[in-house]
Coordinates of C-alpha atoms in Angstrom, one line a residue:
M64 CA 32.4 1.5 -39.2
S65 CA 36.4 1.0 -39.3
T66 CA 38.0 -2.4 -38.8
A67 CA 39.4 -1.3 -35.5
A68 CA 35.9 -0.2 -34.2
H69 CA 34.5 -3.6 -35.4
R70 CA 37.1 -5.4 -33.3
R71 CA 36.5 -3.4 -30.4
R72 CA 32.6 -4.1 -30.8
A73 CA 33.3 -7.7 -31.2
S74 CA 35.6 -8.0 -28.1
A75 CA 33.0 -6.4 -25.9
L76 CA 30.0 -8.6 -27.5
R77 CA 32.2 -11.9 -26.8
A78 CA 32.7 -10.7 -23.3
T79 CA 28.7 -10.3 -23.1
L80 CA 28.5 -13.9 -24.4
R81 CA 31.1 -15.4 -22.1
R82 CA 28.9 -13.7 -19.1
H83 CA 25.8 -15.3 -20.5
D84 CA 27.3 -18.7 -20.9
R85 CA 27.3 -19.2 -17.2
D86 CA 23.4 -18.7 -17.4
S87 CA 20.9 -21.1 -18.7
S88 CA 20.9 -22.2 -22.2
G89 CA 17.8 -20.1 -23.0
H90 CA 19.4 -16.7 -21.7
A91 CA 22.7 -17.7 -23.6
A92 CA 20.6 -18.2 -27.0
R93 CA 19.0 -14.8 -26.4
A94 CA 22.4 -13.1 -25.7
V95 CA 23.9 -14.6 -28.9
A96 CA 21.1 -13.6 -31.1
G97 CA 20.9 -10.1 -29.6
A98 CA 24.9 -9.8 -30.1
L99 CA 24.4 -11.1 -33.6
A100 CA 21.5 -8.6 -34.5
D101 CA 23.6 -5.6 -33.1
A102 CA 26.5 -6.5 -35.2
F103 CA 24.8 -7.3 -38.2
L104 CA 23.2 -3.9 -38.4
T105 CA 26.7 -2.3 -38.4
V106 CA 27.9 -3.7 -41.8
D107 CA 26.9 -3.9 -45.4
W108 CA 23.5 -5.9 -45.9
A109 CA 25.1 -8.6 -47.8
R110 CA 26.2 -12.2 -47.1
G111 CA 30.0 -11.7 -47.0
P112 CA 29.8 -8.9 -44.5
L113 CA 27.3 -10.6 -42.3
L114 CA 29.3 -13.9 -42.2
E115 CA 32.4 -12.0 -41.3
V116 CA 31.1 -9.8 -38.7
G117 CA 29.2 -12.9 -37.2
R118 CA 32.5 -14.7 -37.0
E119 CA 34.2 -11.8 -35.3
V120 CA 31.4 -11.7 -32.6
L121 CA 31.4 -15.4 -32.2
G122 CA 35.3 -16.0 -32.4
R123 CA 34.6 -18.8 -35.0
R124 CA 32.3 -19.6 -37.7
P125 CA 29.9 -22.3 -36.4
R126 CA 28.0 -24.5 -38.9
W127 CA 24.7 -22.7 -38.4
L128 CA 25.9 -19.3 -39.0
G129 CA 25.5 -19.7 -42.7
P130 CA 21.8 -20.6 -42.5
V131 CA 21.1 -17.9 -40.2
V132 CA 22.6 -15.4 -42.4
T133 CA 20.4 -16.9 -45.3
A134 CA 17.3 -16.8 -43.3
V135 CA 18.0 -13.2 -42.3
L136 CA 18.7 -12.1 -46.0
R137 CA 15.3 -13.9 -47.1
A138 CA 13.5 -12.1 -44.5
Y139 CA 14.7 -8.7 -45.1
R140 CA 15.7 -7.2 -48.3
E141 CA 17.2 -4.3 -46.6
A142 CA 18.6 -3.9 -43.1
P143 CA 15.9 -3.4 -40.5
A144 CA 17.9 -0.6 -38.6
D145 CA 15.2 0.4 -36.2
R146 CA 14.2 -3.0 -35.2
P147 CA 17.1 -5.1 -33.8
R148 CA 14.8 -7.0 -31.5
E149 CA 12.8 -8.1 -34.4
L150 CA 16.0 -9.3 -36.0
A151 CA 17.2 -10.9 -32.8
E152 CA 13.9 -13.0 -32.6
L153 CA 14.5 -14.4 -36.1
I154 CA 18.1 -15.1 -35.3
S155 CA 17.2 -16.9 -32.2
A156 CA 15.0 -19.5 -34.1
P157 CA 16.5 -19.9 -37.5
G158 CA 14.7 -23.3 -37.9
R159 CA 11.2 -21.8 -37.7
Q160 CA 9.4 -20.3 -40.7
P161 CA 11.3 -17.2 -41.3
I162 CA 9.7 -13.9 -40.4
R163 CA 8.1 -12.2 -43.6
V164 CA 8.7 -8.6 -43.7
R165 CA 6.7 -6.8 -46.5
R166 CA 8.6 -3.5 -46.1
A167 CA 11.7 -2.9 -44.0
T168 CA 12.8 0.5 -42.9
A169 CA 16.4 1.1 -44.2
T170 CA 17.0 4.5 -42.4
R171 CA 17.7 4.5 -38.7
T172 CA 15.2 7.1 -37.8
V173 CA 11.6 6.4 -39.3
R174 CA 9.5 9.3 -40.4
Q175 CA 8.9 11.9 -37.5
R176 CA 5.6 13.1 -36.8
W177 CA 6.8 16.1 -35.1
D178 CA 9.7 18.6 -35.4
S179 CA 11.7 17.0 -32.6
P180 CA 15.5 16.4 -33.1
R181 CA 16.7 13.4 -35.1
V182 CA 18.5 10.7 -33.1
D183 CA 19.5 7.8 -35.3
D184 CA 21.2 5.3 -32.9
L185 CA 22.6 4.9 -29.5
A186 CA 25.9 6.5 -30.3
A187 CA 24.0 9.7 -31.6
L188 CA 21.9 9.6 -28.2
A189 CA 24.9 9.5 -26.3
E190 CA 26.4 12.4 -28.3
F191 CA 23.3 14.3 -27.9
L192 CA 23.3 13.9 -24.2
A193 CA 26.9 14.7 -23.9
V194 CA 27.8 11.3 -22.2
T195 CA 29.9 8.4 -23.4
P196 CA 28.0 5.2 -24.4
D197 CA 29.1 3.4 -21.2
E198 CA 27.6 6.2 -19.1
L199 CA 24.5 6.1 -21.3
D200 CA 24.1 2.4 -20.4
W201 CA 24.8 3.0 -16.8
F202 CA 22.2 5.7 -16.6
A203 CA 19.6 3.9 -18.6
D204 CA 20.3 0.6 -16.3
R205 CA 18.3 -1.4 -18.7
R206 CA 19.4 -4.6 -17.0
G207 CA 18.0 -3.3 -13.6
L208 CA 21.5 -3.8 -11.9
N209 CA 21.4 -0.2 -10.5
R210 CA 18.3 -0.5 -8.7
R211 CA 18.8 -3.9 -7.1
H212 CA 22.2 -2.8 -5.8
P213 CA 22.1 -3.0 -1.9
D214 CA 24.0 0.3 -1.4
P215 CA 21.4 3.2 -1.8
R216 CA 24.2 5.5 -2.5
V217 CA 24.9 3.7 -5.8
R218 CA 21.3 4.1 -7.0
H219 CA 20.2 6.7 -9.4
Y220 CA 17.0 7.8 -7.3
A221 CA 16.5 9.1 -3.7
Y222 CA 13.2 7.9 -2.2
T223 CA 11.0 9.8 0.2
W224 CA 7.5 9.0 1.4
I225 CA 4.9 11.9 1.8
G226 CA 1.8 10.3 3.2
D227 CA 0.9 7.4 0.6
R228 CA 3.0 9.2 -2.3
L229 CA 6.4 8.0 -3.0
I230 CA 8.5 10.6 -4.4
E231 CA 11.4 9.2 -6.4
A232 CA 13.8 11.9 -7.2
P233 CA 16.7 11.4 -9.8
K234 CA 20.1 12.5 -8.4
S235 CA 21.8 15.2 -10.1
R236 CA 23.6 13.9 -13.1
L237 CA 20.5 11.6 -14.4
K238 CA 18.2 14.6 -13.6
A239 CA 20.4 16.7 -15.8
L240 CA 20.0 14.1 -18.6
Q241 CA 16.3 14.2 -18.2
R242 CA 15.9 18.1 -18.2
R243 CA 17.8 17.7 -21.7
V244 CA 15.3 15.3 -22.9
L245 CA 12.3 17.2 -21.6
D246 CA 13.5 20.5 -23.2
E247 CA 14.6 19.2 -26.5
L248 CA 12.9 15.9 -27.2
L249 CA 9.7 16.1 -25.5
G250 CA 9.2 19.9 -26.0
P251 CA 7.9 19.7 -29.8
L252 CA 5.5 16.9 -28.9
P253 CA 1.9 18.3 -28.6
V254 CA -0.4 17.8 -25.7
H255 CA -4.2 17.8 -25.6
P256 CA -5.6 21.3 -25.4
F257 CA -7.9 20.3 -22.4
A258 CA -4.5 19.2 -20.5
H259 CA -3.4 22.1 -18.4
G260 CA -0.9 20.8 -15.8
F261 CA 2.7 21.5 -16.5
V262 CA 2.0 23.0 -19.7
P263 CA 3.7 26.3 -20.9
G264 CA 1.1 29.0 -20.9
R265 CA -1.6 27.0 -19.0
S266 CA -2.0 26.8 -15.3
V267 CA -4.5 25.8 -12.3
H268 CA -6.3 29.0 -13.2
T269 CA -6.8 28.0 -17.0
F270 CA -7.9 24.6 -15.7
A271 CA -10.5 25.8 -13.4
A272 CA -11.8 28.9 -15.6
P273 CA -14.1 26.8 -17.8
H274 CA -16.1 25.4 -14.8
A275 CA -16.8 28.9 -13.2
G276 CA -20.4 29.7 -12.6
Q277 CA -21.8 26.2 -13.6
V278 CA -24.9 24.6 -12.3
T279 CA -22.9 21.3 -11.4
V280 CA -19.1 20.8 -10.9
V281 CA -17.7 17.3 -10.8
R282 CA -14.1 16.5 -9.6
I283 CA -12.6 13.1 -10.2
D284 CA -9.2 12.0 -9.2
L285 CA -6.9 9.4 -10.9
R286 CA -5.1 7.1 -8.3
G287 CA -1.4 6.5 -8.8
Y288 CA -1.2 8.8 -11.7
F289 CA 2.4 8.4 -12.5
S290 CA 2.9 4.9 -11.4
S291 CA 0.1 4.0 -13.8
V292 CA 2.1 5.2 -16.8
T293 CA 4.3 2.0 -17.5
A294 CA 7.6 1.7 -19.5
G295 CA 5.7 0.1 -22.2
R296 CA 3.4 3.1 -22.8
V297 CA 6.5 5.5 -22.6
Y298 CA 8.0 3.3 -25.2
G299 CA 5.1 3.3 -27.6
L300 CA 5.3 7.2 -27.3
W301 CA 8.8 7.3 -28.3
R302 CA 8.2 4.9 -31.1
T303 CA 5.1 7.1 -32.3
A304 CA 7.4 10.1 -32.2
G305 CA 9.6 8.3 -34.9
Y306 CA 12.5 7.2 -32.8
P307 CA 14.2 3.9 -33.7
E308 CA 13.7 0.8 -31.4
P309 CA 17.2 1.0 -29.5
V310 CA 16.9 4.9 -29.1
A311 CA 13.3 4.4 -27.9
H312 CA 14.2 1.7 -25.4
A313 CA 17.1 3.8 -24.0
L314 CA 15.0 6.9 -23.8
T315 CA 12.3 5.0 -21.9
A316 CA 14.9 3.5 -19.6
L317 CA 16.3 7.1 -18.9
C318 CA 12.8 8.2 -18.0
T319 CA 11.3 5.3 -16.0
T320 CA 12.2 3.2 -12.9
A321 CA 11.3 0.2 -10.9
T322 CA 11.3 0.9 -7.3
P323 CA 13.5 -1.3 -5.2
H324 CA 11.8 -4.0 -2.9
A325 CA 13.3 -2.3 0.1
V326 CA 11.7 0.8 -0.5
S327 CA 8.3 -0.3 -1.8
R328 CA 6.5 -3.6 -2.3
R329 CA 3.6 -2.3 -4.2
V330 CA 2.8 -3.8 -7.5
E331 CA 2.6 -0.6 -9.4
H332 CA 6.0 0.4 -8.1
R333 CA 7.7 -2.8 -8.8
T334 CA 6.7 -2.5 -12.7
P335 CA 8.9 0.0 -14.5
H336 CA 6.8 3.3 -14.4
L337 CA 7.1 7.2 -14.4
P338 CA 8.8 8.3 -11.1
Q339 CA 7.0 11.2 -9.4
G340 CA 9.7 13.5 -9.0
A341 CA 11.6 13.2 -12.2
P342 CA 11.5 16.3 -14.5
T343 CA 10.3 14.3 -17.6
S344 CA 7.5 12.7 -15.9
P345 CA 4.8 15.3 -16.0
A346 CA 5.3 15.9 -19.7
L347 CA 5.5 12.2 -20.5
A348 CA 2.2 11.6 -18.4
N349 CA 0.4 14.3 -20.4
L350 CA 1.7 13.0 -23.8
V351 CA 0.5 9.2 -22.7
T352 CA -2.9 10.8 -21.4
F353 CA -3.6 12.2 -24.9
R354 CA -6.0 9.5 -25.8
L355 CA -7.8 9.6 -22.4
D356 CA -8.2 13.3 -22.7
R357 CA -9.5 12.9 -26.3
R358 CA -12.2 10.2 -25.1
L359 CA -13.2 12.0 -22.0
A360 CA -13.6 15.5 -24.1
G361 CA -16.0 13.5 -26.3
L362 CA -17.8 11.8 -23.3
A363 CA -18.4 15.2 -21.7
A364 CA -19.7 16.6 -24.9
R365 CA -22.5 13.6 -24.9
F366 CA -23.4 14.6 -21.5
G367 CA -23.6 18.5 -22.5
A368 CA -20.5 19.1 -20.0
T369 CA -17.2 20.8 -20.2
Y370 CA -13.9 19.0 -19.5
S371 CA -10.3 19.7 -18.3
R372 CA -7.5 18.1 -16.7
Y373 CA -4.8 19.1 -14.6
A374 CA -2.2 16.2 -14.0
D375 CA -4.4 13.7 -12.1
D376 CA -7.2 16.0 -11.4
L377 CA -10.4 15.7 -13.9
A378 CA -12.9 18.4 -14.0
F379 CA -16.3 18.2 -15.5
S380 CA -19.4 20.9 -15.2
G381 CA -22.5 21.9 -16.9
P382 CA -26.4 21.3 -16.1
L383 CA -25.7 17.6 -15.2
R384 CA -29.1 15.9 -14.4
Q385 CA -27.4 12.5 -13.4
P386 CA -23.9 13.1 -12.6
A387 CA -23.7 9.5 -11.2
R388 CA -23.8 8.1 -14.7
L389 CA -21.0 10.5 -15.9
V390 CA -18.9 9.4 -13.0
A391 CA -19.5 5.8 -13.9
A392 CA -18.7 6.4 -17.5
V393 CA -15.6 8.3 -16.7
T394 CA -14.4 5.5 -14.5
A395 CA -15.1 2.8 -17.1
V396 CA -13.0 4.9 -19.9
A397 CA -10.2 5.5 -17.4
A398 CA -9.9 1.9 -16.8
E399 CA -9.9 1.0 -20.5
E400 CA -6.9 3.3 -21.0
G401 CA -4.9 2.0 -17.9
F402 CA -5.8 4.3 -15.2
R403 CA -7.7 4.0 -11.9
V404 CA -10.2 6.4 -10.4
N405 CA -10.1 7.0 -6.6
P406 CA -13.8 7.0 -5.6
A407 CA -12.9 8.3 -2.2
K408 CA -11.9 11.7 -3.8
T409 CA -14.8 12.0 -6.3
R410 CA -16.7 15.3 -5.6
V411 CA -20.0 16.5 -7.2
R412 CA -21.1 19.9 -6.0
G413 CA -24.2 22.1 -7.0
R414 CA -24.4 25.9 -6.8
G415 CA -25.4 25.7 -3.3
D416 CA -22.1 24.0 -2.3
Q417 CA -18.6 25.4 -2.6
Q418 CA -17.3 24.2 -5.9
R419 CA -13.5 23.6 -5.6
L420 CA -11.1 22.6 -8.1
A421 CA -7.4 22.4 -7.5
G422 CA -7.7 24.8 -4.3
L423 CA -10.0 27.4 -6.2
V424 CA -13.3 28.3 -5.8
V425 CA -15.4 28.4 -9.1
N426 CA -18.9 29.3 -8.0
D427 CA -18.4 32.7 -9.5
R428 CA -15.0 33.1 -11.1
P429 CA -11.8 31.1 -9.9
A430 CA -10.6 32.5 -6.6
V431 CA -8.7 31.4 -3.6
P432 CA -11.2 30.4 -0.7
R433 CA -12.0 33.5 1.5
A434 CA -10.6 31.8 4.6
D435 CA -7.2 31.4 2.9
Y436 CA -7.3 35.0 1.6
D437 CA -8.1 36.2 5.3
R438 CA -5.4 34.1 6.6
L439 CA -2.8 35.6 4.2
R440 CA -3.9 39.2 5.0
A441 CA -3.3 38.4 8.6
V442 CA 0.3 37.1 8.1
L443 CA 1.0 40.2 6.0
H444 CA -0.3 42.5 8.8
H445 CA 1.8 40.5 11.3
A446 CA 5.0 40.9 9.1
A447 CA 4.2 44.7 8.6
R448 CA 3.8 45.2 12.3
D449 CA 6.3 43.0 13.9
G450 CA 8.8 42.2 11.0
L451 CA 9.3 39.2 8.8
D452 CA 11.0 37.0 11.4
A453 CA 8.3 37.3 14.0
A454 CA 5.6 36.5 11.4
N455 CA 7.6 33.5 9.9
R456 CA 6.1 31.0 12.4
D457 CA 6.8 27.9 10.1
G458 CA 10.4 28.7 9.5
H459 CA 10.4 29.3 5.7
P460 CA 14.0 29.7 4.5
D461 CA 13.1 32.6 2.3
F462 CA 9.9 33.9 3.8
A463 CA 9.7 37.1 1.7
A464 CA 9.7 35.0 -1.6
H465 CA 7.2 32.5 0.2
L466 CA 4.7 35.5 0.9
T467 CA 5.3 36.9 -2.6
G468 CA 4.3 33.7 -4.2
L469 CA 1.2 33.5 -2.1
V470 CA 0.1 36.9 -2.9
A471 CA 0.5 36.3 -6.7
W472 CA -1.7 33.1 -6.2
A473 CA -4.3 34.9 -4.1
A474 CA -4.4 38.0 -6.5
H475 CA -4.5 36.4 -9.8
G476 CA -7.5 37.8 -11.7
H477 CA -8.7 39.7 -8.9
P478 CA -7.8 43.5 -9.1
T479 CA -9.2 44.5 -5.7
R480 CA -7.5 41.8 -3.7
A481 CA -4.3 42.5 -5.8
A482 CA -4.3 46.1 -4.8
R483 CA -4.8 45.3 -0.9
L484 CA -2.4 42.5 -0.8
H485 CA 0.4 44.3 -2.7
G486 CA 0.0 47.2 -0.4
L487 CA 0.5 44.9 2.6
L488 CA 3.5 43.5 0.9
R489 CA 5.1 47.0 0.6
A490 CA 4.2 47.8 4.2
A491 CA 6.0 44.7 5.4
G492 CA 9.1 46.0 3.4
I493 CA 9.0 43.4 0.7
N494 CA 10.2 44.6 -2.9
R495 CA 7.9 42.1 -4.8
R496 CA 10.1 42.1 -7.8
T497 CA 13.1 40.7 -6.1
A498 CA 11.0 38.9 -3.4
T499 CA 13.6 40.3 -0.7
P500 CA 13.6 43.3 1.8
P501 CA 14.8 46.3 0.0

């Protein structure tokens, strides 16, 4: 780092310290330790450079700075480039027994388990996302200033309640950053083979297909699925992927949020969590749920059952003689993994019942219920006879595309139904390739 860059960094850090001086002594001490840790990791790992950058940060050279540098160099033979918080903890209490580190990581990015892009530090992350460092800090909102702002227009999220579900939708610029994270950083990370929701090449139909024609089908719902995935769990995922501590914290902050009290006072919303509505949330939830999937797949095997999951829907099927025992075991495993089962939505269905998973009937092979199919045929007949506008009773803005989507859903895996429904689409004057009238 150049001398000019050191001076700019030192000036910014001193400004941070002046702000924290108005705080309690504990907050000020943590601010000093964090500022020194950040600065120490920008210079050569030797006594002279550490003392010099410490003097720049503090604007003076207090008597305690020398002992701090001595303690740091004794604890770490090499700079702990991916662990500034651990370094700050040592700096904040130099009089205690120094932290003994058996092996420090000299590289900024630790060994990566998967083929995801390397991002060494916050500057590299800002460059990767095509934002300035200040913009990265603003969008990450690690201090929680944005969500506490009284003006909703300043916040990064728009909030909408749909029943008892809170949709927390990121605004356009944050959403664009999250999409970049989703496409390039999360894409290479593997999900469990039994996870079917929001996974390329998998769908509701692949989720339901393993349970078709089974003696018993059990459906279990996870309550508050996205809000159950806390920032701590997301941070652990980024660290497992090999990203250094500062980068993992920033990525976690970009992808999680704590809901303002004015919007929700539920405990699960006040804890930083995955927002339902962010493009990164489904992929992160799938990845964090990997261990739950692995444990539930093993549990299903012990019961002689088949398992699959679509987001918060868990499905089990097979010749289950005591399904209640399976439900109890799943509930216990889910709780151990930080998730809650919603007993009100648990369904156990035998062959004599209509066995439904994610809107599909699986008694024979996955299919939309007969009533839904007949209703769609009636709407298409209406459109063919009286026109699209007359049939569009719910006011869909693009009714042709809406009908085309419904036909694709209802016809999947059923050639006879597909032929009838596509014929009705043509009779209604809809080109199913463009989803618009020709």
